């Protein structure tokens, strides 16, 4: 039963991310739903599974963003590594810890990716990528992963 709900959640998040990627410019609002999948896998799985999943999902993010291949893959892998290491020491029954963990890990991941994009393309600092996207993703992630059903999938309820 849990595997079916987990699969449905992953598919819905992936389809939602593709929809956001297609309509991003008209919405002017960005949420990284694929990062929520990385978060969920890094919290639930072992080290190698979370690292490999983050690298593959990062390549999907690279493809959807249309940028340099490997930038988001590397940064998401770093985030999965830190999530996997830190999540063992936090009480994920409390939604504030879920919110803060998503917020800070996505901020650091976007900061690493943005550092590479500055070196390659000389991008200017964007408030949207470094602040708005982590904040909106953390809020949505707390709503989704803070529910009782999601916490039962995380085995923290």
Coordinates of C-alpha atoms in Angstrom, one line a residue:
X1 CA 0.0 0.0 0.0
X2 CA 2.8 2.5 0.9
X3 CA 4.6 1.8 -2.4
X4 CA 1.5 2.6 -4.4
X5 CA 1.1 6.0 -2.6
X6 CA 4.8 6.7 -2.9
X7 CA 4.7 6.0 -6.6
X8 CA 1.6 8.2 -7.1
X9 CA 3.2 11.0 -5.2
X10 CA 6.4 10.8 -7.3
X11 CA 4.4 10.8 -10.5
X12 CA 2.3 13.7 -9.5
X13 CA 5.3 15.8 -8.5
X14 CA 7.1 15.0 -11.7
X15 CA 4.1 15.9 -13.9
X16 CA 3.6 19.0 -11.8
X17 CA 7.2 20.0 -12.4
X18 CA 6.9 19.5 -16.2
X19 CA 3.8 21.7 -16.1
X20 CA 5.6 24.4 -14.2
X21 CA 8.5 24.2 -16.6
X22 CA 6.3 24.7 -19.6
X23 CA 4.3 27.6 -18.1
X24 CA 6.9 29.2 -15.9
X25 CA 7.2 32.5 -17.8
X26 CA 3.5 33.1 -17.8
X27 CA 3.0 32.1 -14.1
X28 CA 6.0 34.2 -12.8
X29 CA 6.0 31.7 -9.9
X30 CA 8.5 28.9 -9.5
X31 CA 8.4 25.8 -7.4
X32 CA 10.9 22.9 -7.7
X33 CA 8.7 19.8 -7.3
X34 CA 11.5 17.5 -8.4
X35 CA 13.5 18.7 -5.4
X36 CA 10.7 17.4 -3.2
X37 CA 11.2 14.0 -4.8
X38 CA 14.9 14.3 -4.0
X39 CA 14.0 15.3 -0.4
X40 CA 11.7 12.4 0.0
X41 CA 14.2 9.9 -1.4
X42 CA 17.1 11.3 0.7
X43 CA 15.1 11.1 3.9
X44 CA 13.8 7.6 3.3
X45 CA 16.6 5.8 1.5
X46 CA 20.2 5.0 2.1
X47 CA 23.2 6.9 1.0
X48 CA 23.8 5.4 -2.5
X49 CA 20.2 5.4 -3.5
X50 CA 19.7 9.0 -2.6
X51 CA 22.9 10.2 -4.3
X52 CA 22.1 8.3 -7.6
X53 CA 18.5 9.4 -7.6
X54 CA 19.5 13.0 -7.0
X55 CA 22.0 12.8 -9.9
X56 CA 19.4 11.4 -12.3
X57 CA 16.7 13.9 -11.1
X58 CA 19.2 16.7 -11.4
X59 CA 19.8 15.7 -15.0
X60 CA 16.0 16.0 -15.6
X61 CA 16.2 19.5 -14.0
X62 CA 19.0 20.4 -16.3
X63 CA 17.0 19.3 -19.3
X64 CA 13.9 21.2 -18.2
X65 CA 15.8 24.3 -17.5
X66 CA 17.6 24.3 -20.8
X67 CA 20.9 25.2 -19.3
X68 CA 24.2 23.4 -19.1
X69 CA 23.9 19.7 -18.5
X70 CA 25.3 18.7 -15.1
X71 CA 25.0 21.9 -13.2
X72 CA 21.8 21.0 -11.3
X73 CA 22.8 17.4 -11.3
X74 CA 25.8 18.2 -9.2
X75 CA 24.1 20.7 -7.0
X76 CA 21.2 18.3 -6.3
X77 CA 23.6 15.5 -5.5
X78 CA 25.3 17.8 -2.9
X79 CA 21.9 18.6 -1.5
X80 CA 20.9 14.9 -1.3
X81 CA 24.2 14.1 0.5
X82 CA 23.6 16.8 3.1
X83 CA 19.9 15.8 3.5
X84 CA 20.9 12.2 4.0
X85 CA 23.4 13.1 6.6
X86 CA 21.4 15.7 8.5
X87 CA 17.9 14.1 8.5
X88 CA 18.9 11.4 10.9
X89 CA 19.4 13.9 13.6
X90 CA 16.1 15.9 13.2
X91 CA 12.6 15.1 14.4
X92 CA 10.6 15.0 11.2
X93 CA 7.4 14.8 13.1
X94 CA 7.5 18.5 13.4
X95 CA 6.6 20.5 10.3
X96 CA 9.0 23.3 11.1
X97 CA 12.0 20.9 10.7
X98 CA 10.6 19.7 7.3
X99 CA 10.2 23.4 6.3
X100 CA 13.7 24.4 7.4
X101 CA 15.4 21.3 5.9
X102 CA 13.8 21.9 2.5
X103 CA 14.5 25.6 2.6
X104 CA 18.2 25.5 3.5
X105 CA 19.0 22.4 1.4
X106 CA 17.3 23.9 -1.7
X107 CA 19.0 27.3 -1.0
X108 CA 22.4 25.7 -0.8
X109 CA 21.7 23.6 -3.9
X110 CA 20.6 26.6 -5.9
X111 CA 23.6 28.6 -4.6
X112 CA 26.0 25.9 -5.9
X113 CA 24.2 25.7 -9.3
X114 CA 24.1 29.5 -9.5
X115 CA 27.8 29.7 -8.8
X116 CA 28.5 27.5 -11.9
X117 CA 26.0 29.5 -14.0
X118 CA 27.8 32.7 -13.0
X119 CA 31.2 31.2 -14.0
X120 CA 29.8 30.0 -17.3
X121 CA 27.4 32.6 -18.5
X122 CA 28.2 35.6 -16.2
X123 CA 24.6 35.6 -14.9
X124 CA 23.5 38.4 -12.5
X125 CA 22.3 37.5 -9.0
X126 CA 18.6 36.6 -9.1
X127 CA 16.4 36.9 -6.1
X128 CA 14.0 34.5 -7.6
X129 CA 16.4 31.5 -7.7
X130 CA 18.1 32.1 -4.4
X131 CA 15.1 33.2 -2.2
X132 CA 11.7 32.9 -3.8
X133 CA 12.1 29.4 -5.2
X134 CA 13.4 27.8 -2.0
X135 CA 10.8 29.6 0.1
X136 CA 7.9 28.6 -2.1
X137 CA 9.2 25.0 -2.5
X138 CA 9.6 24.8 1.3
X139 CA 6.1 26.0 1.9
X140 CA 4.5 23.7 -0.6
X141 CA 6.7 20.8 0.5
X142 CA 5.7 21.3 4.1
X143 CA 2.0 21.3 3.1
X144 CA 2.5 18.1 1.0
X145 CA 5.0 16.2 3.2
X146 CA 3.5 17.5 6.5
X147 CA 0.3 15.6 6.0
X148 CA -0.4 12.5 8.0
X149 CA -0.3 10.3 4.9
X150 CA 3.1 11.6 3.8
X151 CA 4.5 11.2 7.3
X152 CA 3.3 7.6 7.4
X153 CA 5.2 7.1 4.1
X154 CA 8.3 8.7 5.7
X155 CA 7.8 6.5 8.8
X156 CA 7.9 9.4 11.2
X157 CA 4.3 9.5 12.4

